[in-house]
Tab-separated table of C-alpha atoms and ligand atoms in Angstrom:
chain	number	residue	atom	x	y	z
X	175	UNK	CA	0.000	0.000	0.000
X	176	UNK	CA	1.320	3.433	-0.925
X	177	UNK	CA	0.583	7.099	-0.372
X	178	UNK	CA	-0.053	8.615	-3.781
X	179	UNK	CA	-0.712	12.249	-2.927
X	180	UNK	CA	-1.511	14.649	-0.115
X	181	UNK	CA	-3.208	18.045	-0.170
X	182	UNK	CA	-3.247	20.885	2.331
X	183	UNK	CA	-6.212	23.254	2.706
X	184	UNK	CA	-6.184	26.433	4.788
X	185	UNK	CA	-9.486	28.076	5.656
X	186	UNK	CA	-12.858	27.512	7.221
X	187	UNK	CA	-15.942	29.273	8.511
X	188	UNK	CA	-14.474	32.137	10.573
X	189	UNK	CA	-11.374	30.017	11.270
X	190	UNK	CA	-8.181	29.159	9.444
X	191	UNK	CA	-8.271	25.396	9.794
X	192	UNK	CA	-5.264	23.640	8.269
X	193	UNK	CA	-6.550	20.360	6.894
X	194	UNK	CA	-4.381	17.597	5.452
X	195	UNK	CA	-5.820	14.927	3.197
X	196	UNK	CA	-3.593	11.931	2.415
X	197	UNK	CA	-4.580	9.765	-0.565
X	198	UNK	CA	-3.533	6.151	-1.137
X	199	UNK	CA	-3.389	3.704	-4.034
X	200	UNK	CA	-6.287	1.776	-2.470
X	201	UNK	CA	-8.746	4.640	-2.696
X	202	UNK	CA	-8.755	5.115	1.083
X	203	UNK	CA	-7.844	8.588	2.316
X	204	UNK	CA	-7.014	9.969	5.741
X	205	UNK	CA	-7.545	13.395	7.325
X	206	UNK	CA	-5.439	15.368	9.772
X	207	UNK	CA	-5.484	18.777	11.446
X	208	UNK	CA	-2.395	21.043	11.525
X	209	UNK	CA	-4.088	24.225	12.736
X	210	UNK	CA	-1.609	26.273	14.779
X	211	UNK	CA	-3.720	29.135	16.052
X	212	UNK	CA	-2.719	32.489	14.554
X	213	UNK	CA	0.272	30.981	12.749
X	214	UNK	CA	-1.737	28.737	10.446
X	215	UNK	CA	0.223	29.263	7.235
X	216	UNK	CA	3.440	27.952	8.785
X	217	UNK	CA	2.586	24.281	9.405
X	218	UNK	CA	0.761	24.360	6.057
X	219	UNK	CA	3.957	25.468	4.356
X	220	UNK	CA	6.062	22.948	6.264
X	221	UNK	CA	3.740	20.208	5.075
X	222	UNK	CA	3.695	21.422	1.498
X	223	UNK	CA	7.403	22.094	1.054
X	224	UNK	CA	9.027	19.311	3.058
X	225	UNK	CA	6.741	16.616	4.373
X	226	UNK	CA	4.261	15.887	1.576
X	227	UNK	CA	6.986	15.320	-1.081
X	228	UNK	CA	8.587	12.767	1.255
X	229	UNK	CA	5.305	11.093	2.150
X	230	UNK	CA	4.515	10.127	-1.402
X	231	UNK	CA	5.427	6.492	-1.962
X	232	UNK	CA	5.490	5.602	1.754
X	233	UNK	CA	3.364	2.797	3.166
X	234	UNK	CA	0.691	4.609	5.237
X	235	UNK	CA	0.295	1.617	7.560
X	236	UNK	CA	3.744	2.301	9.057
X	237	UNK	CA	2.555	5.286	11.079
X	238	UNK	CA	5.154	4.796	13.833
X	239	UNK	CA	8.083	4.712	11.436
X	240	UNK	CA	6.728	7.682	9.481
X	241	UNK	CA	6.432	9.701	12.714
X	242	UNK	CA	10.012	8.799	13.688
X	243	UNK	CA	11.250	9.524	10.161
X	244	UNK	CA	9.975	13.090	10.245
X	245	UNK	CA	10.728	13.795	13.917
X	246	UNK	CA	14.246	12.396	13.959
X	247	UNK	CA	14.870	13.287	10.352
X	248	UNK	CA	14.201	16.999	10.855
X	249	UNK	CA	17.333	17.171	13.035
X	250	UNK	CA	15.997	20.390	14.598
X	251	UNK	CA	13.395	18.694	16.748
X	252	UNK	CA	10.191	19.818	18.381
X	253	UNK	CA	8.582	23.239	18.142
X	254	UNK	CA	4.860	23.669	17.530
X	255	UNK	CA	5.123	24.390	13.804
X	256	UNK	CA	6.815	21.071	13.146
X	257	UNK	CA	4.749	19.059	15.595
X	258	UNK	CA	1.453	20.443	14.264
X	259	UNK	CA	2.544	19.316	10.795
X	260	UNK	CA	3.653	15.871	12.077
X	261	UNK	CA	0.426	15.689	14.083
X	262	UNK	CA	-1.699	16.143	10.962
X	263	UNK	CA	0.157	13.346	9.177
X	264	UNK	CA	-0.151	11.047	12.167
X	265	UNK	CA	-3.901	11.662	12.561
X	266	UNK	CA	-4.424	10.990	8.855
X	267	UNK	CA	-2.478	7.722	9.081
X	268	UNK	CA	-4.555	6.513	12.048
X	269	UNK	CA	-7.654	7.478	10.052
X	270	UNK	CA	-6.419	5.328	7.162
X	271	UNK	CA	-5.497	2.468	9.505
X	272	UNK	CA	-8.984	2.493	11.016
X	273	UNK	CA	-10.647	2.556	7.609
X	274	UNK	CA	-8.467	-0.371	6.469
X	275	UNK	CA	-9.354	-2.381	9.572
X	276	UNK	CA	-12.973	-1.211	9.337
X	277	UNK	CA	-12.738	-0.151	12.981
X	278	UNK	CA	-13.070	3.174	14.791
X	279	UNK	CA	-9.683	4.420	16.032
X	280	UNK	CA	-10.635	3.893	19.690
X	281	UNK	CA	-10.734	0.137	18.981
X	282	UNK	CA	-7.160	0.260	17.699
X	283	UNK	CA	-6.091	1.986	20.922
X	284	UNK	CA	-7.611	-0.643	23.203
X	285	UNK	CA	-11.348	-0.154	23.020
X	286	UNK	CA	-13.744	1.883	25.108
X	287	UNK	CA	-13.106	2.560	28.780
X	288	UNK	CA	-16.303	4.591	28.987
X	289	UNK	CA	-19.335	5.497	26.896
X	290	UNK	CA	-19.540	9.286	27.051
X	291	UNK	CA	-16.588	11.573	27.844
X	292	UNK	CA	-17.276	14.578	30.089
X	293	UNK	CA	-16.545	17.963	28.551
X	294	UNK	CA	-16.291	21.467	29.944
X	295	UNK	CA	-17.663	24.610	28.402
X	296	UNK	CA	-16.343	28.170	28.585
X	297	UNK	CA	-18.535	30.473	30.638
X	298	UNK	CA	-17.487	34.070	30.438
X	299	UNK	CA	-18.779	37.453	31.540
X	300	UNK	CA	-17.919	41.123	31.346
X	301	UNK	CA	-18.538	41.069	35.099
X	302	UNK	CA	-19.466	38.480	37.727
X	303	UNK	CA	-23.221	38.828	37.253
X	304	UNK	CA	-22.810	38.349	33.533
X	305	UNK	CA	-20.609	35.301	34.179
X	306	UNK	CA	-23.277	33.796	36.474
X	307	UNK	CA	-25.772	34.036	33.584
X	308	UNK	CA	-23.309	32.332	31.306
X	309	UNK	CA	-22.672	29.508	33.827
X	310	UNK	CA	-26.440	29.083	34.302
X	311	UNK	CA	-26.852	28.777	30.536
X	312	UNK	CA	-24.394	25.858	30.370
X	313	UNK	CA	-25.719	24.180	33.506
X	314	UNK	CA	-29.224	24.249	32.015
X	315	UNK	CA	-27.868	22.494	28.936
X	316	UNK	CA	-26.561	19.663	31.063
X	317	UNK	CA	-22.883	20.542	31.349
X	318	UNK	CA	-21.289	19.088	34.464
X	319	UNK	CA	-18.109	21.136	34.184
X	320	UNK	CA	-17.649	24.785	33.283
X	321	UNK	CA	-14.582	26.998	32.978
X	322	UNK	CA	-15.289	30.441	34.446
X	323	UNK	CA	-13.618	33.746	33.512
X	324	UNK	CA	-14.909	37.252	34.217
X	325	UNK	CA	-13.936	40.890	34.048
X	326	UNK	CA	-12.155	42.358	37.060
X	327	UNK	CA	-13.406	45.687	38.437
X	328	UNK	CA	-10.981	48.449	37.487
X	329	UNK	CA	-9.210	46.361	34.849
X	330	UNK	CA	-10.256	47.198	31.302
X	331	UNK	CA	-10.063	43.607	30.067
X	332	UNK	CA	-9.090	40.252	31.584
X	333	UNK	CA	-8.219	37.013	29.814
X	334	UNK	CA	-11.063	35.638	27.650
X	335	UNK	CA	-13.551	38.229	28.869
X	336	UNK	CA	-15.998	40.031	26.577
X	337	UNK	CA	-16.092	43.818	26.426
X	338	UNK	CA	-19.859	44.125	26.668
X	339	UNK	CA	-22.275	42.328	28.986
X	340	UNK	CA	-24.048	39.427	27.339
X	341	UNK	CA	-21.432	38.888	24.625
X	342	UNK	CA	-20.368	35.302	24.405
X	343	UNK	CA	-16.679	35.361	23.726
X	344	UNK	CA	-15.970	31.938	22.376
X	345	UNK	CA	-13.056	32.836	20.218
X	346	UNK	CA	-10.263	35.116	21.071
X	347	UNK	CA	-8.782	35.533	17.623
X	348	UNK	CA	-9.363	38.925	16.100
X	349	UNK	CA	-9.682	38.616	12.335
X	350	UNK	CA	-9.554	42.329	11.604
X	351	UNK	CA	-5.830	42.112	10.960
X	352	UNK	CA	-2.440	40.728	11.797
X	353	UNK	CA	-1.517	43.379	14.379
X	354	UNK	CA	-2.634	42.276	17.842
X	355	UNK	CA	-4.815	44.418	20.069
X	356	UNK	CA	-3.254	45.292	23.418
X	357	UNK	CA	-4.909	44.179	26.657
X	358	UNK	CA	-3.870	45.583	30.019
X	359	UNK	CA	-3.318	43.265	32.964
X	360	UNK	CA	-3.179	44.067	36.669
X	361	UNK	CA	-2.146	41.158	38.884
X	362	UNK	CA	-3.001	42.901	42.176
X	363	UNK	CA	-6.582	43.606	41.136
X	364	UNK	CA	-6.969	40.035	39.862
X	365	UNK	CA	-5.559	38.530	43.062
X	366	UNK	CA	-7.846	40.665	45.231
X	367	UNK	CA	-11.014	40.024	43.265
X	368	UNK	CA	-10.994	36.573	41.709
X	369	UNK	CA	-10.952	34.231	44.759
X	370	UNK	CA	-14.102	35.904	46.156
X	371	UNK	CA	-15.783	35.807	42.748
X	372	UNK	CA	-15.068	32.075	42.465
X	373	UNK	CA	-16.534	31.524	45.930
X	374	UNK	CA	-19.735	33.271	44.896
X	375	UNK	CA	-20.021	31.006	41.859
X	376	UNK	CA	-19.621	27.971	44.107
X	377	UNK	CA	-22.293	29.302	46.511
X	378	UNK	CA	-24.729	29.959	43.697
X	379	UNK	CA	-24.277	26.664	41.818
X	380	UNK	CA	-23.680	24.265	44.709
X	381	UNK	CA	-21.151	21.507	45.335
X	382	UNK	CA	-21.812	19.292	42.289
X	383	UNK	CA	-20.714	21.609	39.492
X	384	UNK	CA	-17.117	21.136	38.409
X	385	UNK	CA	-15.632	24.617	38.287
X	386	UNK	CA	-12.442	25.264	36.328
X	387	UNK	CA	-10.460	28.484	36.069
X	388	UNK	CA	-7.679	29.488	33.656
X	389	UNK	CA	-5.014	31.923	34.859
X	390	UNK	CA	-3.459	31.884	31.385
X	391	UNK	CA	0.153	32.031	32.566
X	392	UNK	CA	-0.263	35.432	34.182
X	393	UNK	CA	1.075	34.952	37.739
X	394	UNK	CA	4.563	34.773	39.209
X	395	UNK	CA	5.311	31.573	41.161
X	396	UNK	CA	4.796	33.112	44.613
X	397	UNK	CA	1.596	34.835	43.479
X	398	UNK	CA	0.313	31.608	41.990
X	399	UNK	CA	0.997	29.746	45.242
X	400	UNK	CA	-0.874	32.419	47.207
X	401	UNK	CA	-3.738	32.391	44.703
X	402	UNK	CA	-4.010	28.596	44.812
X	403	UNK	CA	-4.190	28.751	48.606
X	404	UNK	CA	-6.799	31.499	48.497
X	405	UNK	CA	-9.100	29.512	46.193
X	406	UNK	CA	-8.930	26.268	48.209
X	407	UNK	CA	-12.437	26.748	49.716
X	408	UNK	CA	-13.938	26.904	46.195
X	409	UNK	CA	-13.013	23.252	45.576
X	410	UNK	CA	-11.981	23.862	41.971
X	411	UNK	CA	-11.863	20.953	39.561
X	412	UNK	CA	-8.685	22.569	38.285
X	413	UNK	CA	-6.596	25.674	38.214
X	414	UNK	CA	-5.100	26.029	34.765
X	415	UNK	CA	-1.758	27.485	33.704
X	416	UNK	CA	-1.160	29.401	36.928
X	417	UNK	CA	2.355	30.353	35.772
X	418	UNK	CA	4.157	30.360	32.408
X	419	UNK	CA	4.873	26.780	31.398
X	420	UNK	CA	8.583	27.311	30.786
X	421	UNK	CA	9.376	27.527	34.484
X	422	UNK	CA	8.401	24.085	35.631
X	423	UNK	CA	9.892	24.489	39.111
X	424	UNK	CA	7.247	27.124	39.793
X	425	UNK	CA	4.743	24.316	40.108
X	426	UNK	CA	6.655	22.864	43.032
X	427	UNK	CA	6.087	26.064	45.004
X	428	UNK	CA	2.356	25.887	44.249
X	429	UNK	CA	2.259	22.252	45.366
X	430	UNK	CA	3.982	23.100	48.637
X	431	UNK	CA	1.245	25.571	49.504
X	432	UNK	CA	-1.945	24.105	48.163
X	433	UNK	CA	-3.785	20.966	47.136
X	434	UNK	CA	-5.722	22.673	44.313
X	435	UNK	CA	-5.522	20.426	41.218
X	436	UNK	CA	-3.229	21.919	38.589
X	437	UNK	CA	-3.799	21.583	34.839
X	438	UNK	CA	-1.091	22.531	32.392
X	439	UNK	CA	0.196	21.696	28.939
X	440	UNK	CA	-1.772	23.376	26.164
X	441	UNK	CA	1.432	24.943	24.826
X	442	UNK	CA	3.496	21.765	25.119
X	443	UNK	CA	4.535	20.004	21.972
X	444	UNK	CA	6.376	16.926	23.123
X	445	UNK	CA	6.625	14.428	25.937
X	446	UNK	CA	9.869	16.114	26.926
X	447	UNK	CA	7.897	19.242	27.874
X	448	UNK	CA	5.967	17.333	30.499
X	449	UNK	CA	7.753	14.133	31.537
X	450	UNK	CA	9.351	15.758	34.609
X	451	UNK	CA	6.098	17.426	35.633
X	452	UNK	CA	4.313	14.108	35.364
X	453	UNK	CA	6.993	11.952	36.985
X	454	UNK	CA	7.385	14.364	39.893
X	455	UNK	CA	3.597	14.519	40.239
X	456	UNK	CA	3.534	18.299	40.101
X	457	UNK	CA	0.369	18.381	38.001
X	458	UNK	CA	-3.005	16.661	38.086
X	459	UNK	CA	-4.158	17.115	34.489
X	460	UNK	CA	-2.160	17.114	31.278
X	461	UNK	CA	-3.579	19.525	28.689
X	462	UNK	CA	-1.737	18.688	25.470
X	463	UNK	CA	-3.611	18.782	22.175
X	464	UNK	CA	-3.257	16.043	19.595
X	465	UNK	CA	-2.407	18.656	16.974
X	466	UNK	CA	0.285	20.654	18.772
X	467	UNK	CA	1.791	17.619	20.491
X	468	UNK	CA	2.430	15.763	17.237
X	469	UNK	CA	-0.475	13.383	16.756
X	470	UNK	CA	-2.066	10.322	18.309
X	471	UNK	CA	1.215	8.335	18.383
X	472	UNK	CA	3.135	10.640	20.766
X	473	UNK	CA	0.065	11.724	22.746
X	474	UNK	CA	-0.749	8.122	23.534
X	475	UNK	CA	2.722	7.850	25.103
X	476	UNK	CA	2.073	10.969	27.180
X	477	UNK	CA	-1.259	9.549	28.344
X	478	UNK	CA	0.375	6.273	29.363
X	479	UNK	CA	3.160	8.046	31.258
X	480	UNK	CA	0.572	10.256	32.957
X	481	UNK	CA	-1.418	7.182	33.977
X	482	UNK	CA	1.560	5.860	35.941
X	483	UNK	CA	1.506	9.028	38.053
X	484	UNK	CA	-2.223	9.577	38.663
X	485	UNK	CA	-2.276	12.425	36.156
X	486	UNK	CA	-5.495	12.572	34.176
X	487	UNK	CA	-6.109	13.964	30.707
X	488	UNK	CA	-7.777	17.285	29.995
X	489	UNK	CA	-6.967	17.792	26.331
X	490	UNK	CA	-6.936	21.289	24.944
X	491	UNK	CA	-10.034	21.907	22.856
X	492	UNK	CA	-9.964	25.598	22.000
X	493	UNK	CA	-12.007	26.669	18.960
X	494	UNK	CA	-8.818	26.725	16.892
X	495	UNK	CA	-8.767	22.926	16.754
X	496	UNK	CA	-10.675	21.625	13.795
X	497	UNK	CA	-13.269	18.862	14.141
X	498	UNK	CA	-10.530	16.471	12.945
X	499	UNK	CA	-8.351	17.114	16.016
X	500	UNK	CA	-11.459	16.966	18.207
X	501	UNK	CA	-12.336	13.605	16.643
X	502	UNK	CA	-8.832	12.256	17.305
X	503	UNK	CA	-9.208	13.405	20.909
X	504	UNK	CA	-12.665	11.826	21.153
X	505	UNK	CA	-11.082	8.456	20.326
X	506	UNK	CA	-8.299	8.934	22.872
X	507	UNK	CA	-10.880	10.053	25.450
X	508	UNK	CA	-12.994	6.961	24.864
X	509	UNK	CA	-9.956	4.749	25.467
X	510	UNK	CA	-7.718	6.532	28.008
X	511	UNK	CA	-7.978	4.745	31.367
X	512	UNK	CA	-6.864	8.012	32.986
X	513	UNK	CA	-9.297	10.294	31.153
X	514	UNK	CA	-10.322	13.400	33.109
X	515	UNK	CA	-12.283	15.893	31.021
X	516	UNK	CA	-12.256	17.363	27.508
X	517	UNK	CA	-12.372	21.083	26.782
X	518	UNK	CA	-15.116	21.581	24.245
X	519	UNK	CA	-16.418	24.677	22.543
X	520	UNK	CA	-19.447	24.292	20.427
X	521	UNK	CA	-18.094	24.562	16.915
X	522	UNK	CA	-21.369	23.318	15.553
X	523	UNK	CA	-22.203	26.092	13.157
X	524	UNK	CA	-24.033	24.687	10.145
X	525	UNK	CA	-21.097	25.801	7.955
X	526	UNK	CA	-18.586	23.923	10.091
X	527	UNK	CA	-20.754	20.800	10.223
X	528	UNK	CA	-21.146	20.900	6.445
X	529	UNK	CA	-17.389	21.206	5.912
X	530	UNK	CA	-16.550	18.403	8.389
X	531	UNK	CA	-19.487	15.950	8.464
X	532	UNK	CA	-19.267	13.540	11.384
X	533	UNK	CA	-21.310	11.464	13.787
X	534	UNK	CA	-19.465	12.367	16.935
X	535	UNK	CA	-22.188	13.790	19.181
X	536	UNK	CA	-22.232	16.274	22.042
X	537	UNK	CA	-25.155	15.810	24.386
X	538	UNK	CA	-25.723	16.603	28.051
X	539	UNK	CA	-22.200	17.822	28.579
X	540	UNK	CA	-20.690	14.615	27.200
X	541	UNK	CA	-19.095	13.651	23.874
X	542	UNK	CA	-20.192	10.344	22.388
X	543	UNK	CA	-17.592	8.984	20.043
X	544	UNK	CA	-18.570	7.889	16.537
X	545	UNK	CA	-18.367	4.197	15.624
X	546	UNK	CA	-17.507	4.905	11.992
X	547	UNK	CA	-14.213	3.408	10.785
X	548	UNK	CA	-11.148	5.616	11.252
X	549	UNK	CA	-11.492	9.005	12.920
X	550	UNK	CA	-15.149	9.230	11.915
X	551	UNK	CA	-14.981	12.704	10.444
X	552	UNK	CA	-14.989	13.696	6.785
X	553	UNK	CA	-14.004	16.797	4.861
X	554	UNK	CA	-16.034	18.262	2.008
X	555	UNK	CA	-13.457	19.600	-0.428
X	556	UNK	CA	-16.087	21.212	-2.631
X	557	UNK	CA	-17.153	23.404	0.309
X	558	UNK	CA	-13.558	24.131	1.331
X	559	UNK	CA	-13.046	26.192	-1.802
X	560	UNK	CA	-15.375	28.831	-0.334
X	561	UNK	CA	-12.970	29.712	2.444
X	562	UNK	CA	-9.712	31.614	2.203
X	563	UNK	CA	-7.046	32.228	4.777
X	564	UNK	CA	-7.912	35.321	6.810
X	565	UNK	CA	-5.044	36.850	8.809
X	566	UNK	CA	-5.849	37.217	12.496
X	567	UNK	CA	-4.179	37.562	15.870
X	568	UNK	CA	-4.464	36.967	19.595
X	569	UNK	CA	-4.245	40.057	21.732
X	570	UNK	CA	-0.941	40.857	23.423
X	571	UNK	CA	-0.785	41.810	27.094
X	572	UNK	CA	0.971	44.710	28.812
X	573	UNK	CA	0.994	45.848	32.396
X	574	UNK	CA	-0.369	49.317	33.146
X	575	UNK	CA	3.102	50.851	32.836
X	576	UNK	CA	3.547	49.298	29.406
X	577	UNK	CA	5.680	46.280	30.342
X	578	UNK	CA	4.993	43.284	28.096
X	579	UNK	CA	3.309	40.413	29.940
X	580	UNK	CA	2.190	36.875	29.157
X	581	UNK	CA	-0.835	36.425	26.968
A	682	GCO	C1	-7.791	27.374	26.610
A	682	GCO	C2	-6.726	28.250	26.086
A	682	GCO	C3	-7.062	28.982	24.842
A	682	GCO	C4	-5.824	29.673	24.283
A	682	GCO	C5	-5.779	29.600	22.812
A	682	GCO	C6	-4.532	30.182	22.247
A	682	GCO	O1	-7.720	27.037	27.772
A	682	GCO	O2	-8.653	26.995	25.831
A	682	GCO	O3	-6.115	28.969	27.103
A	682	GCO	O4	-8.158	29.785	24.992
A	682	GCO	O5	-5.784	31.001	24.689
A	682	GCO	O6	-5.894	28.277	22.446
A	682	GCO	O7	-4.443	29.936	20.882
A	683	MG	MG1	-5.995	27.572	28.718
């Protein structure tokens, strides 16, 4: 069996999904996602210029060797541009393998460990009252877990917070241009306000709701330790990215001062970014994404390592991941013995569903994996032609005095 061709598409309904389609001499094709948020053209180019020409002629069934060939063969290893491109190839090869075997990918991983996989939604508000409405909206729809972010009095804009009350800010990319907007951050205001706000959410929604909160890398290690201690009474399901991920020792300080579960890893792109954190049991949830971390092959290794250390999965599922990455994660979530939760933003616009038809279902705050062979998601090339790449950007963050800070 041989790969005969592969095509890369960039675009989508209000997103720049990078979609890889690998064709074979047996008529079976596979799909992968290489969307690197706000840098989408780069993995696309890497695929087009270097990887696709080498893929042609390879036996698609040898997904392990193909992953090693590109990873080791690049010489300059890792980095999210490369791993997103490798990740797309790897997903497409598992898709092909499943179609060949006539089995859904979760069966190739070891079968189902559960029926539905719990997801969490993003509740957000310009202020706390607005956030409460947003949480109530998700709770009414059956979500068991909700991430909560709200505006901080006196701070013009916090992370993932809408400007006006009632706006539902589900994507943070601004498609009006390539130059990022500037947001202003004030740690002191955040530290004073947020623990009390989280307590009020707990009081209002009761003990059952799983409440998650994302600090988005904004605190210094000592601040993060103090914040984690302050939010202990809230009984958070997790505290996400309390400090920038590069300084892994920071997490030790947090651990020494608090038992709040820590989730980290959405910016990681290899097992070497998290093996120490996992082995030293400094985290509770590993947040890698199948796209950025290089595909199902390496993520399965991360999940297995995590399982040895009581670390559960909480895969990244921001709106930048296409339904192909979400499908790959749905299969891993169905299998992983140490599954925790899946981040899930409703992508389900009719345009998105038409571009990526699939039978994966979201119902009652759970994802139900499709039983179709392979990844169980398709891609309608005829519809893809409607969408072009639209340059966009995340905001950047500065402190009040102008100092650059962590987005
Ligand atoms: C999350 C993330 C995202 C990121 C985004 C960056 O928890 O979902 O923090 O919202 O900001 O993926 O591209
Ligand atoms: Mg996050």
